[in-house]
mmCIF file of C-alpha atoms in Angstrom:
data_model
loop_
_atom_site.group_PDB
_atom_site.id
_atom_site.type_symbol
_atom_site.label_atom_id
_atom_site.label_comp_id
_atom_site.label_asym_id
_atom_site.label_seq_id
_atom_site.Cartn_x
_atom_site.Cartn_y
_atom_site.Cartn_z
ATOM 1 C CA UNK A 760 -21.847 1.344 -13.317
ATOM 2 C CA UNK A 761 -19.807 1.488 -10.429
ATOM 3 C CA UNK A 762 -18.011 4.904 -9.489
ATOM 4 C CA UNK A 763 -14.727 5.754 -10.550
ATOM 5 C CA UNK A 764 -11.849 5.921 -8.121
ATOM 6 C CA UNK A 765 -9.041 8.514 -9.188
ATOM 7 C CA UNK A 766 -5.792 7.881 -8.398
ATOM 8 C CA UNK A 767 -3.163 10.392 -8.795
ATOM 9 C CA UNK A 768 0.160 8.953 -10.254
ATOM 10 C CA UNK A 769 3.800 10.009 -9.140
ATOM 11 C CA UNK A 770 6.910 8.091 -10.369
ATOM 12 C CA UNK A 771 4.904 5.158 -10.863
ATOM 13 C CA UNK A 772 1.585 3.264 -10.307
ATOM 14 C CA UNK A 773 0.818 2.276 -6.823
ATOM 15 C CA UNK A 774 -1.353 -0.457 -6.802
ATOM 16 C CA UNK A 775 -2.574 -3.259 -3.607
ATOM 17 C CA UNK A 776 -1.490 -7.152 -3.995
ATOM 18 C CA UNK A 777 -3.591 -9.147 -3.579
ATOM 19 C CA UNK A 778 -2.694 -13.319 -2.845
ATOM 20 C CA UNK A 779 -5.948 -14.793 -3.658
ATOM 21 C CA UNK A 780 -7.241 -14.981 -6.896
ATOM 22 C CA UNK A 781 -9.931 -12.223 -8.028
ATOM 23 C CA UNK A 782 -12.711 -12.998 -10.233
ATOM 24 C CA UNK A 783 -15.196 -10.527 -11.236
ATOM 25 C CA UNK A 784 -18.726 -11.050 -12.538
ATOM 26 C CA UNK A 785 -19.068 -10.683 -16.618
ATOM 27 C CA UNK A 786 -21.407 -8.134 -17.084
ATOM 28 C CA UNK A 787 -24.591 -8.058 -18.670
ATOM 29 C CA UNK A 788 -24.186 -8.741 -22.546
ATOM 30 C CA UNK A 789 -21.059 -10.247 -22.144
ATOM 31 C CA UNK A 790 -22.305 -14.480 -21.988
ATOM 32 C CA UNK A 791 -21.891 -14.271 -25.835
ATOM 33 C CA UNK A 792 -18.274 -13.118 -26.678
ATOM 34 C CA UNK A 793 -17.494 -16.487 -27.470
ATOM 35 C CA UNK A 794 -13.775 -17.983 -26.847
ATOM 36 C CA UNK A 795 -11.209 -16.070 -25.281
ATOM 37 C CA UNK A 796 -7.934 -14.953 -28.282
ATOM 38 C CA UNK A 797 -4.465 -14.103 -27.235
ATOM 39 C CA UNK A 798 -4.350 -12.465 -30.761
ATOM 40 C CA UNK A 799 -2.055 -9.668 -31.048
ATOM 41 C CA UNK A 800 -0.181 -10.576 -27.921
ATOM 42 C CA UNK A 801 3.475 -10.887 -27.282
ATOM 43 C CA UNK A 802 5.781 -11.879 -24.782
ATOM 44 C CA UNK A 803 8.408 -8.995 -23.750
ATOM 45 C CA UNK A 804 10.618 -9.170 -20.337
ATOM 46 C CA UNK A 805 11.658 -12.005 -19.494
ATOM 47 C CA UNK A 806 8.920 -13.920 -16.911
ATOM 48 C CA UNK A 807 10.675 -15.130 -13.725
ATOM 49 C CA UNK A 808 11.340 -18.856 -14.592
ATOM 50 C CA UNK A 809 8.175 -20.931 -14.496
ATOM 51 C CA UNK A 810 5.688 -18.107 -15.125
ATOM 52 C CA UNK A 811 3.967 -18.004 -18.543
ATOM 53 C CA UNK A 812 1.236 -14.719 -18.116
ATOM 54 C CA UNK A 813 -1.048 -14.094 -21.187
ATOM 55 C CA UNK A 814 -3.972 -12.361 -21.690
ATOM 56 C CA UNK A 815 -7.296 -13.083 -23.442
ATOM 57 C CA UNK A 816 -9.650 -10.967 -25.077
ATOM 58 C CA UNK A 817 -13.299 -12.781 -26.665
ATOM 59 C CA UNK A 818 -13.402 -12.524 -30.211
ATOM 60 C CA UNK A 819 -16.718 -10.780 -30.406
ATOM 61 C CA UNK A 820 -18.197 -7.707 -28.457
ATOM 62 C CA UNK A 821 -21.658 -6.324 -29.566
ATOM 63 C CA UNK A 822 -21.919 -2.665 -29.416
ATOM 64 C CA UNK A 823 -25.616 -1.091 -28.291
ATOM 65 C CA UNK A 824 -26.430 0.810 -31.551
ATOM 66 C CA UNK A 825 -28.517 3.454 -29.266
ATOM 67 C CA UNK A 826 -25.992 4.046 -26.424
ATOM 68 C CA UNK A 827 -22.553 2.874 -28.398
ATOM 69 C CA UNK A 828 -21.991 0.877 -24.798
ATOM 70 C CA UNK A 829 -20.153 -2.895 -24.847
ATOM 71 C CA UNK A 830 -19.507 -5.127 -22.714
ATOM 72 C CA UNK A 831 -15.782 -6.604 -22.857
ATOM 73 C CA UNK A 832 -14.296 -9.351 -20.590
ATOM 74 C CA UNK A 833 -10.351 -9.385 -19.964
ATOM 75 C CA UNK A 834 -8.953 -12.604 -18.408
ATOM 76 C CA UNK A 835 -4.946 -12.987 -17.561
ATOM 77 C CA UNK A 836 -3.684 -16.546 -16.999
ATOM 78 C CA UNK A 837 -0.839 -17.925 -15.996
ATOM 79 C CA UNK A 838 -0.012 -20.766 -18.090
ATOM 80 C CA UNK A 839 3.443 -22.164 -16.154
ATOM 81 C CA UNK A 840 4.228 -23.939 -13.393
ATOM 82 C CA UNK A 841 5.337 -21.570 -10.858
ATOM 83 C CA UNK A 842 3.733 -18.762 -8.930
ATOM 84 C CA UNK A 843 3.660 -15.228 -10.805
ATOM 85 C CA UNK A 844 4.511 -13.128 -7.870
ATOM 86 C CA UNK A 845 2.174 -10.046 -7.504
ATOM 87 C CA UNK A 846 1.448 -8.685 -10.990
ATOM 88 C CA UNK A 847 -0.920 -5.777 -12.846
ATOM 89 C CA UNK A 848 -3.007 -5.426 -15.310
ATOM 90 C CA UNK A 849 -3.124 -2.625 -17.380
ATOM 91 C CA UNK A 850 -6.305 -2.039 -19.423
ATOM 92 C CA UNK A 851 -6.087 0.682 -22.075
ATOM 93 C CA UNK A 852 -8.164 2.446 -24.719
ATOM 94 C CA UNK A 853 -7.774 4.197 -28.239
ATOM 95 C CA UNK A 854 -9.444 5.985 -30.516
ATOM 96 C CA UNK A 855 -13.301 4.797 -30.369
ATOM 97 C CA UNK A 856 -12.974 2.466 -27.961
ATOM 98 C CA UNK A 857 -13.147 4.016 -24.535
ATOM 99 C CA UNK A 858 -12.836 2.376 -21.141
ATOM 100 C CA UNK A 859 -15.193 3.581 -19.240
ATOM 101 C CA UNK A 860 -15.285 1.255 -16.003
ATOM 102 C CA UNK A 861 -13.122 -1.568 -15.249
ATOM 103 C CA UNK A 862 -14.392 -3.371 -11.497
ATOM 104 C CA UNK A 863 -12.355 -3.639 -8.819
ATOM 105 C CA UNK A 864 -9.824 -1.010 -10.726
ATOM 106 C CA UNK A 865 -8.011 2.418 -10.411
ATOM 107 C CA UNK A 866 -8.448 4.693 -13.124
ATOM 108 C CA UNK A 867 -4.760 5.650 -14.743
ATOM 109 C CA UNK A 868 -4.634 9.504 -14.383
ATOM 110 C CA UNK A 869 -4.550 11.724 -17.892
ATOM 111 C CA UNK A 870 -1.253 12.889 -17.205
ATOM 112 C CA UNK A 871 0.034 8.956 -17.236
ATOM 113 C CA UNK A 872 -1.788 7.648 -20.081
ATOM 114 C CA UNK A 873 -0.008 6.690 -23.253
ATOM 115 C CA UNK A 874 0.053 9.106 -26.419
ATOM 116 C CA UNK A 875 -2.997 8.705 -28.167
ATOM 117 C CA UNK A 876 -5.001 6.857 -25.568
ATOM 118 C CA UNK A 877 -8.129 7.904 -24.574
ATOM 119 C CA UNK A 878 -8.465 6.208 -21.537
ATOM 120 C CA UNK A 879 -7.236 3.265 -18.826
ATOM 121 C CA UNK A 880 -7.409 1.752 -15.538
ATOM 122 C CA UNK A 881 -4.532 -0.282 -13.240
ATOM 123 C CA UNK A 882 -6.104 -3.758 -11.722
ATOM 124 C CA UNK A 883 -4.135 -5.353 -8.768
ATOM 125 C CA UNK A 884 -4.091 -9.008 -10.338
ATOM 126 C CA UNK A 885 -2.020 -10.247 -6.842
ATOM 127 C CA UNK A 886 0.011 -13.605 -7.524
ATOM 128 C CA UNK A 887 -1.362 -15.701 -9.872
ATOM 129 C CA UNK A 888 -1.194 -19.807 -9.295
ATOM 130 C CA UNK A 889 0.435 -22.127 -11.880
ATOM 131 C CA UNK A 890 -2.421 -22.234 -13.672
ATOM 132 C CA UNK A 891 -5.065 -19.841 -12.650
ATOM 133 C CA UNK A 892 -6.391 -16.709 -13.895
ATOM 134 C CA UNK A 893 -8.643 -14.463 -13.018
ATOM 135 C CA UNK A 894 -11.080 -11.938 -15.132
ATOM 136 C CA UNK A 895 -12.080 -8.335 -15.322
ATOM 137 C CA UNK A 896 -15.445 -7.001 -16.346
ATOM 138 C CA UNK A 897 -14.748 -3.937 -18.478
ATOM 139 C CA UNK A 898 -17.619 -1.287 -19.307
ATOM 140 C CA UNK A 899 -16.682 0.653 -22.799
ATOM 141 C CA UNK A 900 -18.088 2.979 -25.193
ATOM 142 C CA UNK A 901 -17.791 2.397 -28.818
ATOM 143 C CA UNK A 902 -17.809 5.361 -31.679
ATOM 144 C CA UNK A 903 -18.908 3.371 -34.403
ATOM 145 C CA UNK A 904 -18.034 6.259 -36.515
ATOM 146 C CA UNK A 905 -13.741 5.323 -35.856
ATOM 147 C CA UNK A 906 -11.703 2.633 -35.106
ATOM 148 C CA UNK A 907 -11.440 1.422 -31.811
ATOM 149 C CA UNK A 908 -8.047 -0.831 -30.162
ATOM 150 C CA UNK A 909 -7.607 -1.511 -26.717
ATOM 151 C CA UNK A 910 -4.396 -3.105 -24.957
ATOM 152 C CA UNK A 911 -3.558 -5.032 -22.370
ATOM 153 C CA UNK A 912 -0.236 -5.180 -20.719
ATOM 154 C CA UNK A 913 0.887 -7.343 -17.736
ATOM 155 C CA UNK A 914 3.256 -5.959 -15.263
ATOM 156 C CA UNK A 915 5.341 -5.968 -11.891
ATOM 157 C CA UNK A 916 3.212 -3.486 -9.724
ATOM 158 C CA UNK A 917 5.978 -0.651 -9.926
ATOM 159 C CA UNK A 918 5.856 -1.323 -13.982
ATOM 160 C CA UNK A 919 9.653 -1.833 -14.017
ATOM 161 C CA UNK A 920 9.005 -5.041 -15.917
ATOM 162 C CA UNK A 921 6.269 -5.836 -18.988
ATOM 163 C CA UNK A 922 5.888 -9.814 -19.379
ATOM 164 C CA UNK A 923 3.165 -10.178 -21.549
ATOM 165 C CA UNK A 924 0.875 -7.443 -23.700
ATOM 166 C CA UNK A 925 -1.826 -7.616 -25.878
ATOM 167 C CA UNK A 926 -2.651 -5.155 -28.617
ATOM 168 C CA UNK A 927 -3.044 -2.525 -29.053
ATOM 169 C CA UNK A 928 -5.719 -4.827 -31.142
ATOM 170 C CA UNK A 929 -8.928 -3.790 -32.979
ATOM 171 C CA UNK A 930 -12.446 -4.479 -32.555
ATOM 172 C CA UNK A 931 -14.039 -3.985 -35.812
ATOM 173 C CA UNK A 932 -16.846 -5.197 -38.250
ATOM 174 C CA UNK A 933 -16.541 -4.426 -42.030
ATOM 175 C CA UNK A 934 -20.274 -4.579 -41.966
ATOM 176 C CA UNK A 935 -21.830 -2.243 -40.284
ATOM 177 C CA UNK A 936 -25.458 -2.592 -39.313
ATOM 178 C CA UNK A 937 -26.801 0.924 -38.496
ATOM 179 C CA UNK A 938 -30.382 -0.085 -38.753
ATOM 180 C CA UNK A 939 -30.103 -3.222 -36.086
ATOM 181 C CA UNK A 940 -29.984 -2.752 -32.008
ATOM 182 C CA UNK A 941 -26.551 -4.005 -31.950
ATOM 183 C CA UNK A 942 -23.245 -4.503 -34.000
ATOM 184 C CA UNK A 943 -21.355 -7.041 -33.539
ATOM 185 C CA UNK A 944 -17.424 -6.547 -33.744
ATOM 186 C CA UNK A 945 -14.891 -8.781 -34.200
ATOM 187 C CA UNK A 946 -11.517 -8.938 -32.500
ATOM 188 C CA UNK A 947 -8.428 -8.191 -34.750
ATOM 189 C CA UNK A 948 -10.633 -6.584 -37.621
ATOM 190 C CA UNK A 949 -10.244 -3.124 -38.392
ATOM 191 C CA UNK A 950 -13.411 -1.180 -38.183
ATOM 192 C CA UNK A 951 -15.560 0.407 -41.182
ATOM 193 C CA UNK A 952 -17.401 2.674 -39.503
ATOM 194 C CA UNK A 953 -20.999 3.615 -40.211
ATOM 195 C CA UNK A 954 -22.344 6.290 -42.605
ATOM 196 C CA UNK A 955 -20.495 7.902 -45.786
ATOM 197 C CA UNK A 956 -16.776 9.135 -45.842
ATOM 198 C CA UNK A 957 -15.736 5.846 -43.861
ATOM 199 C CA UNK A 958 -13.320 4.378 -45.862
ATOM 200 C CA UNK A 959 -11.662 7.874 -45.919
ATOM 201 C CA UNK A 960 -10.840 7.292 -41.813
ATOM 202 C CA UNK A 961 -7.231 7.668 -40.961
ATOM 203 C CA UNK A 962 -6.116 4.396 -39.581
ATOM 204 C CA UNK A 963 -3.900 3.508 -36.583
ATOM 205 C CA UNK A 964 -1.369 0.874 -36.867
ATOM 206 C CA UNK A 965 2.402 0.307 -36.487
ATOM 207 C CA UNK A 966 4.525 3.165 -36.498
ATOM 208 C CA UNK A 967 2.297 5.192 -34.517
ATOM 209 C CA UNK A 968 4.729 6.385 -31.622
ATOM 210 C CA UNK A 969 3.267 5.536 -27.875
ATOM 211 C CA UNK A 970 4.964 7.130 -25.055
ATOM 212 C CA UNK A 971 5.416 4.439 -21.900
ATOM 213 C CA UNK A 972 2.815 5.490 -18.930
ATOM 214 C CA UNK A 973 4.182 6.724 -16.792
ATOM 215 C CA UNK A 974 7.277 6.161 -15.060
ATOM 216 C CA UNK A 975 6.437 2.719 -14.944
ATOM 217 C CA UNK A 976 7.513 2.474 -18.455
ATOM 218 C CA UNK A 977 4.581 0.518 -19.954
ATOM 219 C CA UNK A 978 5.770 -1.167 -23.728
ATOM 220 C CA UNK A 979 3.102 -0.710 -25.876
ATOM 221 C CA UNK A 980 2.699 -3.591 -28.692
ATOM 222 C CA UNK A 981 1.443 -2.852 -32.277
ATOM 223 C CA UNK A 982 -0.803 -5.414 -33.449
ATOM 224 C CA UNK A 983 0.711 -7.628 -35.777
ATOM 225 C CA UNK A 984 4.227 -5.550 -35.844
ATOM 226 C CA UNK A 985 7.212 -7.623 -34.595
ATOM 227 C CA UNK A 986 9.025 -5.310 -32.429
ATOM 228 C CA UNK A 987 7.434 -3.244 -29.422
ATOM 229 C CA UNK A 988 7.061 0.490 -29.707
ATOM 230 C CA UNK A 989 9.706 2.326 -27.474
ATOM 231 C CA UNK A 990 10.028 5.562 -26.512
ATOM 232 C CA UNK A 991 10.896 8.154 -23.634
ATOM 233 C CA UNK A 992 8.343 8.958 -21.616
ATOM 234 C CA UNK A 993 7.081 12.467 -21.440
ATOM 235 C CA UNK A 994 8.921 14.979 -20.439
ATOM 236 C CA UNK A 995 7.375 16.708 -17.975
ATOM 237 C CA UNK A 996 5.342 15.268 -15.167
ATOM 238 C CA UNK A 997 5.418 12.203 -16.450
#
């Protein structure tokens, strides 16, 4: 795993353009996530005219029964016919899924990170060509013992503007297989997690409050809900 770059966080996140498109490497584990899902995702500024960003998430992950490590591969596209402009990716966990790595990415300091995240890193997408995306390898740990959401926004580089987020969205299996190397999850599906007492886990949905990061001002999405979860951001050093 690569090492992680802190990055301290005043006013908002500073992050580098970049013009060409970056793709990563998937990493080890990753060849079988299957097709890439928009699921949970939602449009929220308005995208200058031409620009269509989405994300994609792949709508399995296998978690390493022994370690609790995945593998998770995040791809943003832009689906218009214009040039985005320099954009961000924001790449956040919750609950029992926590990002550990993310290459080519600046970890989001604690201080910045949305209520009730565990965890997230800032990637420099650049300007993305009508048509072109580019992907992120994402290292994670996964408490099969909770559920686990992770979200992906798209924004300007100050964070000013949110075009396009996905999630907060689950990765889940409602059949666990404690005895097996691996379990595989499924985007969108709530988790049951392993052992007794599991359907007594508190679940995380819409109507949890999620303060912006930041004083970029980051809209967090509930899966599913239909409006976007606003707030103020935290009062102090926010």
């Amino acid at each position: 795993m690569s090492s992680r770059r802190m990055t301290a966080v005043a006013g908002s996140l500073v992050v580098a353009s970049f013009s060409a498109v970056l793709v990563l490497s998937v990493p080890a584990g990753a060849d079988d996530q299957g097709p890439g899902s928009s699921e949970g995702g939602k449009a929220v500024d308005q995208a200058p005219d031409g620009v269509e960003l989405t994300t994609l998430l792949p709508e399995r992950i296998s978690v390493d029964n022994d370690s609790g490590e995945t593998a998770i591969t995040a791809t943003v596209k832009n689906e218009g016919t214009e040039e985005s402009g320099a954009v961000r990716l924001l790449v956040v966990g919750f609950d029992g899924l926590t990002v550990e790595n993310v290459q080519g990415c600046s970890r989001i300091a604690e201080k910045d990170l949305p209520e009730g995240s565990n965890s997230g890193f800032s990637c420099p997408v650049g300007s993305l060509a009508a048509g072109a995306s580019t992907s992120y390898a994402i290292d994670a740990g996964f408490d099969l013992g909770k559920t686990g959401k992770i979200c992906l926004p798209v924004q300007t580089t100050d964070g000013s503007k949110t075009f396009w987020q996905q999630g907060p969205v689950p990765f889940g299996t409602t059949n666990p297989s404690p005895n097996a190397p691996a379990t595989p999850l499924l985007l969108g599906t709530d988790n049951t997690p392993v052992g007794p007492g599991g359907d007594e886990l508190p679940r995380t949905g819409p109507g949890r409050e999620v303060v912006p990061l930041g004083a970029a001002g980051a809209a967090l999405l509930a899966a599913g809900a239909a409006g976007l979860w606003w707030s103020q951001r935290r009062g102090a050093g926010g």
